[in-house]
Coordinates of C-alpha atoms and ligand atoms in Angstrom, one line a residue:
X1 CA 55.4 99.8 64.3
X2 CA 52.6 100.0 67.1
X3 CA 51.9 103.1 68.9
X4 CA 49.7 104.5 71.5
X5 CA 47.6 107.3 70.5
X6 CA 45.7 109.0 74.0
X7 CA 43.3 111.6 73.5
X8 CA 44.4 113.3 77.2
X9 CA 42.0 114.7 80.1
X10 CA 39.8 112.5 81.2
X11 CA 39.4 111.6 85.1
X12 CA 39.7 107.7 85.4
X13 CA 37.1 105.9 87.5
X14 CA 36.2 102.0 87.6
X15 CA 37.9 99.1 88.4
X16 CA 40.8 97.4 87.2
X17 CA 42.4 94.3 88.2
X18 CA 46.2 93.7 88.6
X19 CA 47.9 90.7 86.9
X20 CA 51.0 87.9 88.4
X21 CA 54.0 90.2 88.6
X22 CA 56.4 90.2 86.1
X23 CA 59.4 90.2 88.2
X24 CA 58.1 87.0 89.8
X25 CA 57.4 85.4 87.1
X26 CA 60.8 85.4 85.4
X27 CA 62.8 84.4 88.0
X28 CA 59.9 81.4 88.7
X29 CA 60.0 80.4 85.5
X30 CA 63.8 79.5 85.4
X31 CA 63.3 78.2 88.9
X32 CA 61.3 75.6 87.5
X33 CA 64.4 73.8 85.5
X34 CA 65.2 73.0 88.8
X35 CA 62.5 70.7 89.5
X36 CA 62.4 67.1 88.2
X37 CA 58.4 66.8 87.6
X38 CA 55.7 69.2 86.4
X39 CA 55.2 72.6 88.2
X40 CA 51.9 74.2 87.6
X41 CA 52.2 77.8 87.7
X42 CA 48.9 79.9 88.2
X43 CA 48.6 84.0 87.8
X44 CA 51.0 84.1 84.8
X45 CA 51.1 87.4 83.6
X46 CA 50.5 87.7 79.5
X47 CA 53.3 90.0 79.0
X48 CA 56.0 89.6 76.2
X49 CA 59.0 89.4 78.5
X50 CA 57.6 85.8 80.1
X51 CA 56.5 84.7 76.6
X52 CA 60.4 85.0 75.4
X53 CA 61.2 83.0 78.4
X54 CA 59.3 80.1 78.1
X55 CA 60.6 80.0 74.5
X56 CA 63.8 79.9 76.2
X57 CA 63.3 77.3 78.6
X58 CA 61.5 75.4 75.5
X59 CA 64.5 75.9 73.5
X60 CA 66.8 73.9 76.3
X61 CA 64.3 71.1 76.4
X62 CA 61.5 71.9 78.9
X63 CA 58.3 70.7 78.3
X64 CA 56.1 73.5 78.5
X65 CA 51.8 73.2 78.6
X66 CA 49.5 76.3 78.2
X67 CA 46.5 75.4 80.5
X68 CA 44.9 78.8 80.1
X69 CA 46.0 82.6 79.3
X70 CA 47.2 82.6 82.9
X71 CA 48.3 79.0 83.8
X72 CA 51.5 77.0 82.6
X73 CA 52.8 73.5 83.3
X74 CA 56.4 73.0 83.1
X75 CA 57.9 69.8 83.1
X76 CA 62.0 70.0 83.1
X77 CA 62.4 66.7 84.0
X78 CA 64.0 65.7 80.2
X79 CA 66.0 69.0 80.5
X80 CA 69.8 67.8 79.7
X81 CA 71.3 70.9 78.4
X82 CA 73.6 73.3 80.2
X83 CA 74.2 75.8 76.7
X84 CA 72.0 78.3 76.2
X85 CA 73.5 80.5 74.0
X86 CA 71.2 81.4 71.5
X87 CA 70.2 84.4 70.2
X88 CA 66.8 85.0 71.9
X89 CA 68.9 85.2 75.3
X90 CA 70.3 88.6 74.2
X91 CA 66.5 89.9 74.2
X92 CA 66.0 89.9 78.0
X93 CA 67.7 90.4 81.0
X94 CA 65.9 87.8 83.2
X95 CA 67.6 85.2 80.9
X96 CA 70.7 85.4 83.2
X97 CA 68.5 83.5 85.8
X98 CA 69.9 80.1 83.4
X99 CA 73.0 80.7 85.0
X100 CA 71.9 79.8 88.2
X101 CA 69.2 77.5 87.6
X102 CA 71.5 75.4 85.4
X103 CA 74.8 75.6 87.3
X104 CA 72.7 74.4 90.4
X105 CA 70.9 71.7 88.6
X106 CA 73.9 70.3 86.3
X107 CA 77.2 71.9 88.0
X108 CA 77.8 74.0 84.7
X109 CA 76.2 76.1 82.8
X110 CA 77.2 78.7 79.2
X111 CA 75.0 81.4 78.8
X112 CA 74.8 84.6 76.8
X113 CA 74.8 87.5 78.6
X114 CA 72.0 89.9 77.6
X115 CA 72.5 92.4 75.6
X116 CA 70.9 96.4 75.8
X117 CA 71.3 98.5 78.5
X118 CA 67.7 99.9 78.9
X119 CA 68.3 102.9 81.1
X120 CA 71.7 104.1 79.7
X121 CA 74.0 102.7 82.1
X122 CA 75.9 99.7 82.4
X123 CA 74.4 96.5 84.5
X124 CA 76.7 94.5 85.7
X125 CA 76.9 91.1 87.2
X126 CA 79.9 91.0 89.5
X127 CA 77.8 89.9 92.7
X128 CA 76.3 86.9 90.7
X129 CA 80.0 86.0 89.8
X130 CA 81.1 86.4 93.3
X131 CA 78.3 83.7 94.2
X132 CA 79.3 81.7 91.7
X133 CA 82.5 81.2 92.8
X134 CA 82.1 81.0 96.7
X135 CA 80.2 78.2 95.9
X136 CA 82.9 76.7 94.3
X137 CA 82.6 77.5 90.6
X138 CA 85.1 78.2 88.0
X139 CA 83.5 81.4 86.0
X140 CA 84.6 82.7 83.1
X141 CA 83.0 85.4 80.3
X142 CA 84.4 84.8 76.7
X143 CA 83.0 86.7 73.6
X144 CA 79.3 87.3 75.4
X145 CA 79.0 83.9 77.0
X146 CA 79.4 83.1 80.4
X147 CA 80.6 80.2 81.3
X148 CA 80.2 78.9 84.9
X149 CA 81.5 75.2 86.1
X150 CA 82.0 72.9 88.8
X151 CA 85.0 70.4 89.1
X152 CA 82.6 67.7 90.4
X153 CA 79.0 68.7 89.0
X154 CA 77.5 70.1 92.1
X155 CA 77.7 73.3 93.9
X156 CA 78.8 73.9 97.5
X157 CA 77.1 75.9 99.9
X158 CA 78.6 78.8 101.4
X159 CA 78.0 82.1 102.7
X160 CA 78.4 85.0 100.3
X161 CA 78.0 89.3 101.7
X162 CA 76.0 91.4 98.7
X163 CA 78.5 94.3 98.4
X164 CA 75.3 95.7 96.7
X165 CA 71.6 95.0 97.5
X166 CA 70.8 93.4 94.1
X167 CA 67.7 91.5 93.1
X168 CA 69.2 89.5 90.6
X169 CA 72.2 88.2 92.6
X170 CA 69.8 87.2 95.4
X171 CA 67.6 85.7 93.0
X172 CA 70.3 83.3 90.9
X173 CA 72.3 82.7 94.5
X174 CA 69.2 80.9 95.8
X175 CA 68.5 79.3 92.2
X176 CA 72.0 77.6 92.4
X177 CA 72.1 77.1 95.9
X178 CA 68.6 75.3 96.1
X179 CA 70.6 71.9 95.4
X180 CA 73.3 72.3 96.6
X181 CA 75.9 70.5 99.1
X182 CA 75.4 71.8 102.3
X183 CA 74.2 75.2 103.8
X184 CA 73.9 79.2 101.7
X185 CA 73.8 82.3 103.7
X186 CA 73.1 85.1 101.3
X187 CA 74.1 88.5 103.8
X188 CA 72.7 91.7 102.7
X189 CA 70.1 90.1 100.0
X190 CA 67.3 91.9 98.6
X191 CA 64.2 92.1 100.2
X192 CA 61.5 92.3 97.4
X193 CA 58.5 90.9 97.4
X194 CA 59.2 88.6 94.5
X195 CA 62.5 87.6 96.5
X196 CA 60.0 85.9 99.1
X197 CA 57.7 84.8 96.2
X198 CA 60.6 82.7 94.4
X199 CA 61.4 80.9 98.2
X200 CA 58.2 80.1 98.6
X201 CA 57.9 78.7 95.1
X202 CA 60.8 76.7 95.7
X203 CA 60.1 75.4 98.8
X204 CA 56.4 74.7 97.8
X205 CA 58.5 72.4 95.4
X206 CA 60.7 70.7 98.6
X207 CA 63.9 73.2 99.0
X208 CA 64.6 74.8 102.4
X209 CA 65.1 78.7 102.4
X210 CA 64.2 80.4 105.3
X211 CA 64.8 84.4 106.2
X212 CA 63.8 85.4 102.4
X213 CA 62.0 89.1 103.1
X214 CA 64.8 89.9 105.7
X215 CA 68.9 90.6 104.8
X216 CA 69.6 87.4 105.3
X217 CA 68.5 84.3 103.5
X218 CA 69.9 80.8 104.7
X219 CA 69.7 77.4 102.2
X220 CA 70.1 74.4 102.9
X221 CA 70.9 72.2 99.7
X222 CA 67.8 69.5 98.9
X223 CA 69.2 66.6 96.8
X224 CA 66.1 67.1 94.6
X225 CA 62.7 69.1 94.0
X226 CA 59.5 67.8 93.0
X227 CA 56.5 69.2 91.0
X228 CA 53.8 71.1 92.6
X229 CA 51.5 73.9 92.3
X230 CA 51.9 77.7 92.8
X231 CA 50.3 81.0 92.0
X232 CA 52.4 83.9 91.4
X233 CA 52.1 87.4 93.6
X234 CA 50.2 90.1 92.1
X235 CA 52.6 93.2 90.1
X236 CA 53.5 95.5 92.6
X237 CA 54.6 97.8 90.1
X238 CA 51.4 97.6 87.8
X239 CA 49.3 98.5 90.8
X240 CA 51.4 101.0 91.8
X241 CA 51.4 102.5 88.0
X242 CA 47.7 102.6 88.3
X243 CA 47.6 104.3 91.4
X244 CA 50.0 107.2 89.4
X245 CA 47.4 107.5 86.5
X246 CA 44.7 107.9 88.8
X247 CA 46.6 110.1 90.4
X248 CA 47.5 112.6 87.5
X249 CA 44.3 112.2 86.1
X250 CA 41.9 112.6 89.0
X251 CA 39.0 110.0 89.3
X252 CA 38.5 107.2 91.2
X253 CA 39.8 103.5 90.6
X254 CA 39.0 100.3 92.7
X255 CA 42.5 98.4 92.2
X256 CA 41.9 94.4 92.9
X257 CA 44.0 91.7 93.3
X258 CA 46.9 93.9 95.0
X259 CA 48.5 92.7 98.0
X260 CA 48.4 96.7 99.9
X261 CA 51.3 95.5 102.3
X262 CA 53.3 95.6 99.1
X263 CA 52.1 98.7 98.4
X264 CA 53.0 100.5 101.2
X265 CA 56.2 102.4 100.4
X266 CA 54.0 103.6 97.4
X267 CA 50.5 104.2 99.0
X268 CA 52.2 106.6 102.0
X269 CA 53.9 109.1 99.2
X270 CA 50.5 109.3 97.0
X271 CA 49.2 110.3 100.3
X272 CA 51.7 113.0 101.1
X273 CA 50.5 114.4 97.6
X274 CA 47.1 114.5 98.4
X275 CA 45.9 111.2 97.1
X276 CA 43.3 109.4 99.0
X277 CA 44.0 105.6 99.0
X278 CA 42.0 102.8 101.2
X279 CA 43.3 99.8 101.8
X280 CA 41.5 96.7 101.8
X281 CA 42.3 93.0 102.0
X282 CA 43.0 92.2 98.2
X283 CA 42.3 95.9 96.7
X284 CA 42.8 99.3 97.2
X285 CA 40.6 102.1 96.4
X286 CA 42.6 105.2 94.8
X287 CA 41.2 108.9 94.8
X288 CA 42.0 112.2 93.3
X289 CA 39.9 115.0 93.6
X290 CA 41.8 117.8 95.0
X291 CA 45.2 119.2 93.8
X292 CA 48.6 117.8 93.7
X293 CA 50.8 118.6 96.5
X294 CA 55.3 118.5 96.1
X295 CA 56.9 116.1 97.7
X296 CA 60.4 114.8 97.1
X297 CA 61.0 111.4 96.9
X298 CA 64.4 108.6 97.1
X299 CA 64.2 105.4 95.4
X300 CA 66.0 102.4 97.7
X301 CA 65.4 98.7 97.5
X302 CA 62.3 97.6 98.8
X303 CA 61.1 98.5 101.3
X304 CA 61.8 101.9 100.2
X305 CA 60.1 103.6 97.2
X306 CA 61.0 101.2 94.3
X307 CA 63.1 102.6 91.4
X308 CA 60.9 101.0 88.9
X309 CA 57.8 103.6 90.1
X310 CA 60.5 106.4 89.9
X311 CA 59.6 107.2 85.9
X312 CA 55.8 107.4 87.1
X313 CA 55.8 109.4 90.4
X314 CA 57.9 111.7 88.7
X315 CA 55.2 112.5 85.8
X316 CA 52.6 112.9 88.4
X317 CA 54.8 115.2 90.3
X318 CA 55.1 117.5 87.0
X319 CA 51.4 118.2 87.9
X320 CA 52.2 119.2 91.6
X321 CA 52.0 122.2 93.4
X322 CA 55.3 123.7 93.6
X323 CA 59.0 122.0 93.6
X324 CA 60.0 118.4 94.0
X325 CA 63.0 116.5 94.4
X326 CA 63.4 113.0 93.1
X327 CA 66.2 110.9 93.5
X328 CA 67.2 107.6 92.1
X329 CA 69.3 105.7 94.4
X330 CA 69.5 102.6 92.4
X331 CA 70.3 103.3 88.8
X332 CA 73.4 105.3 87.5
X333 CA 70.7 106.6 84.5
X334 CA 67.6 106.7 85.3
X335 CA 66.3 109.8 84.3
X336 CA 66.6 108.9 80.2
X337 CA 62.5 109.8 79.7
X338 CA 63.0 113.3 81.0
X339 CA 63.3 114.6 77.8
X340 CA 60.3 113.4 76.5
X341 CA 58.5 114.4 79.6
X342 CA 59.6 118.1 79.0
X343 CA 58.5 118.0 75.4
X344 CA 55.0 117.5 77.5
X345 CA 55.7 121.1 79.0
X346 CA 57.5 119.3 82.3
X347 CA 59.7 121.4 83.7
X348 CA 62.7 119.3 84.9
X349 CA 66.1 119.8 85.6
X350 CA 68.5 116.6 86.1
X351 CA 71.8 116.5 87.7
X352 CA 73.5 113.5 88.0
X353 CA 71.1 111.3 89.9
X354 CA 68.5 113.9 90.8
X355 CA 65.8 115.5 89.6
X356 CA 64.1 118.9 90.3
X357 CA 60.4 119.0 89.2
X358 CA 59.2 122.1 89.0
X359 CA 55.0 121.6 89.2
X360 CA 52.8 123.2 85.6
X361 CA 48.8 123.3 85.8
X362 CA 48.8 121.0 82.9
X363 CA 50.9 118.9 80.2
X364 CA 50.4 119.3 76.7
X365 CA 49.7 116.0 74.3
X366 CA 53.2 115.7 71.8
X367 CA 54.8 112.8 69.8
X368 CA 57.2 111.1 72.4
X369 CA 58.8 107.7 72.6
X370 CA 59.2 105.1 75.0
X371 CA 63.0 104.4 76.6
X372 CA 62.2 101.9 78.2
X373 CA 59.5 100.0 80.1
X374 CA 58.8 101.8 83.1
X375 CA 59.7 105.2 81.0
X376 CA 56.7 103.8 78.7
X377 CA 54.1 103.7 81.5
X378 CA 55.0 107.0 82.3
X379 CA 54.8 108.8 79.5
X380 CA 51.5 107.0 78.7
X381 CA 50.5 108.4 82.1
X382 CA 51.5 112.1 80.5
X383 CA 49.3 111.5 77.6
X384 CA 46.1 110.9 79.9
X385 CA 46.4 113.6 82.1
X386 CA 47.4 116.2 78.9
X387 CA 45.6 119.0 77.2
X388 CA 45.6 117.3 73.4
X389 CA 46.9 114.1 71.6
X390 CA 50.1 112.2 72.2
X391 CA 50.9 110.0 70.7
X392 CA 53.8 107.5 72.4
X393 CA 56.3 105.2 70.3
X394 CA 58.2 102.5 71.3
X395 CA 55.4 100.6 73.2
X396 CA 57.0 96.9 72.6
X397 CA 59.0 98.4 75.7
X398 CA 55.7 98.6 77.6
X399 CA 53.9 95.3 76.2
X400 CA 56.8 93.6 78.1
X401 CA 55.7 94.3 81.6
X402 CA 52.0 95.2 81.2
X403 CA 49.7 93.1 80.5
X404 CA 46.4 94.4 78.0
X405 CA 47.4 98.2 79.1
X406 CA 45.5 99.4 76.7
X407 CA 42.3 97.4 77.0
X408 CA 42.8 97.9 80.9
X409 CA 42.8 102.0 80.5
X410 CA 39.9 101.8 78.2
X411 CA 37.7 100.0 81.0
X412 CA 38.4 103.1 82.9
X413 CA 37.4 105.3 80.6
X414 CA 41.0 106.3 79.0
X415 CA 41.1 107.6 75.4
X416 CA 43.4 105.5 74.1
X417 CA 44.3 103.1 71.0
X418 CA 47.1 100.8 69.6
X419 CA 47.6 101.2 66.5
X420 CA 49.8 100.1 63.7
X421 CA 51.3 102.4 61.4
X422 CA 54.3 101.5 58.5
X423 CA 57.5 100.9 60.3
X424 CA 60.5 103.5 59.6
X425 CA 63.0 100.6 60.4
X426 CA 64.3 102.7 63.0
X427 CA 62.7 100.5 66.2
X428 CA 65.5 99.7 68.7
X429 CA 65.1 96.2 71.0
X430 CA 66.8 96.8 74.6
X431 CA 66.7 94.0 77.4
X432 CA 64.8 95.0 80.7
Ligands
EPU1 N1 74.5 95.7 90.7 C1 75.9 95.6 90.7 N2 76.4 94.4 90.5 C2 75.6 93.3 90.3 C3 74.2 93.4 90.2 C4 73.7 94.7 90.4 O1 76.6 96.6 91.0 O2 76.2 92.2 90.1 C5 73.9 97.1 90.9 C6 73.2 97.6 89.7 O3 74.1 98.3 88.8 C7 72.2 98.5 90.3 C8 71.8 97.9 91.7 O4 72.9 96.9 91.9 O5 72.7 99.8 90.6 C9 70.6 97.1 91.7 O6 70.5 96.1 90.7 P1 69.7 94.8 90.8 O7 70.6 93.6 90.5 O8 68.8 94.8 92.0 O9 68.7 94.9 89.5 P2 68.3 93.7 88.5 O10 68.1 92.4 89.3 O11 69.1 93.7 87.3 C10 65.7 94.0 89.0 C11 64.5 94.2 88.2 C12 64.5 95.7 87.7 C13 64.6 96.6 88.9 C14 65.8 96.2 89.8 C15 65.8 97.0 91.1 C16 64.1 92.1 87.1 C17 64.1 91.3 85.9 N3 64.5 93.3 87.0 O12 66.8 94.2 88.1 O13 63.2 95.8 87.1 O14 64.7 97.9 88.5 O15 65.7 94.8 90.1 O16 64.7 96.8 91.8 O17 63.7 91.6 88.2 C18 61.7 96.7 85.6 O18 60.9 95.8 86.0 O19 61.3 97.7 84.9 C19 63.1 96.6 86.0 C20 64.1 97.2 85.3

């Protein structure tokens, strides 16, 4: 078993730059099955979630070509296979993207569902099944497996209202309406930055999506892609999980490669808090040096305050100056890390979905495990800001979405290590 040991206290300062964004990445990389020809994808983040999918997409007969750590060529074009039901598809949510990118391409798809449920809750996937089926596809799921076919082999356009703002509906309605017959309106889609990133991916490769950023996304069916380049959008979320160590910690980080636009709905709470962030053109330049001020905070699909920085801004607000309310507006059960937090000396109280932080001068190092991903980065942000040693568990959680966390947090200065101790046989593998 790995584990993070952090020796906590020490101000960050230096810079640190921000890799392709993970959320991107694995809805591109299905995207690319779609394409008949190679697709070179730049800004690939080295993360264990995207190495499992291009297993995946290997497994169904996709060529695929390291060029460098960050650069992959995919070539789908001998791709014949519409099963993908091995095992490996159980170990991450993204690998539901196969539904769409192989009903679009072949007019049928079976796929295993992925298992876990990382944040305690149940995910479902009735909006992707509604978009299925308005686009003319019989849909069934049978013993984990979900099978999805056309009575002709091609999907038909049509226009399909989110009853819930979801990212991965959006994102497999456009991978299965990108060849289809005819036109796709997707009302209420999501409006993440990784939304517009996969439409301009896919139109860099010859489809015609327009309205991607806004509510409504219009596509109109392309017999065929073709191969291409494309670099991937820096992690909005890694940035922003940057900006919340430097924040608890105090210091001073330069954070490159960020698009600040993106940053936004993160950039203007840090400020209420007392943070002092400059925006520049590809970087931002974060600043503590005064104390933490309350503030309460809702998470709300972008462009609100994403759910995924929720775990974070929540530990830095255990350092704040007097009481704040946090409120997750996405997730059923989201608040699963709490525990662990308080075992820092956060005082927390959760009820339902909301939490009241009650601000401490200073957390104390413990043992405490990783949740899940985003739970991961925060407690990691607990340990550098704490009086003492922690030591956090569970990290293959966190080595899904961040790339070289620990190397990056040692460039500014952090106390920390990986280390391997004997495993207890007790590690637990969720999907994200
Ligand atoms: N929902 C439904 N029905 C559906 C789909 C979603 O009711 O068919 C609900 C969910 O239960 C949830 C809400 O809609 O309450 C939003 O879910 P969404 O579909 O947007 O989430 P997702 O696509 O499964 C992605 C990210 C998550 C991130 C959410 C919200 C990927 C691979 N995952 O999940 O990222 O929290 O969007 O922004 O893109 C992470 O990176 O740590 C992570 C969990």
């Amino acid at each position: 078993m790995t584990k993070y040991v952090i020796n906590g206290g020490r101000p960050l300062t230096g810079t640190v730059t921000i890799s392709g964004a993970k959320n991107a990445a694995v809805a591109i990389i299905p995207a690319a099955l779609l394409v008949d020809g190679v697709c070179r994808i730049e800004n690939i983040p080295e993360i264990s979630d995207v190495t499992m999918l291009l297993n995946i997409v290997e497994q169904i007969g996709a060529e695929v070509r390291v060029v460098n750590r960050h650069t992959i060529d995919i070539d789908s074009s001998r791709v014949q296979t519409t099963d993908a039901t091995f095992s490996l598809m159980r170990r991450i949510r993204a690998s539901y993207y196969l539904i769409g990118a192989l009903l679009g391409r072949f007019g049928r798809a079976n796929v295993a569902m992925p298992g876990g449920c990382n944040f305690g809750g149940v995910r479902p996937i009735d909006q992707h099944i509604k978009g299925f089926t308005a686009m003319g596809a019989t849909v069934n799921v049978q013993n984990g497996i979900v099978m999805a076919h056309t009575p002709n082999g091609r999907v038909k356009g049509a226009t399909i209202y989110l009853d819930v703002v979801s990212v991965g509906a959006t994102v497999n309605i456009m991978l299965t309406a990108t060849l289809a017959e005819g036109r796709t309106v997707i009302e209420n889609a999501a409006r993440e930055p990784h939304i517009v990133d996969l439409a301009n991916f896919l139109n860099s490769m010859g489809a015609d999506i327009r309205g991607a950023g806004t509510n409504v996304i219009k596509i109109r069916g392309v017999k065929k892609l073709r191969g291409g380049f494309y670099s991937i959008i820096p992690d909005q979320i890694e940035a922003g999980t940057y900006m919340a160590a430097v924040a608890a910690t105090g210091g001073e980080v330069l954070i490159r490669n960020v698009i600040p636009k993106h940053l936004d709905c993160i950039s203007s709470k840090m400020r209420e808090m007392g943070v002092e962030i400059e925006d520049y053109a590809d970087s931002v330049l974060v600043r503590r040096t005064g104390p933490l001020m309350r503030t309460n905070v809702k998470t709300m699909p972008y462009p609100g305050f994403p759910t995924d920085m929720q775990p974070q801004i929540s530990t830095v607000l255990c350092l704040a100056e007097g009481t704040s309310v946090v409120t997750e507006g996405v997730w059923d059960n989201r608040f699963k890390y709490v525990d662990e937090l308080m075992r820092m000396g956060g005082r927390i109280h959760v009820s339902g979905r909301t939490a009241v932080i009650e601000g401490v001068e200073r957390l104390t190092g413990a043992c405490v495990k990783a949740t899940d991903l985003r739970a991961g980065a925060a407690l990691v942000i607990a340990g550098l800001s704490a009086v003492g040693r922690t030591e956090v568990e569970g990290v293959h959680y966190i080595e899904r979405g961040y790339e070289n966390f620990v190397g990056k947090l040692k460039a500014l200065g952090a106390d920390i290590d990986s280390i391997t101790v004997p495993d207890d046989g007790m590690a637990e593998r969720e999907a994200v």
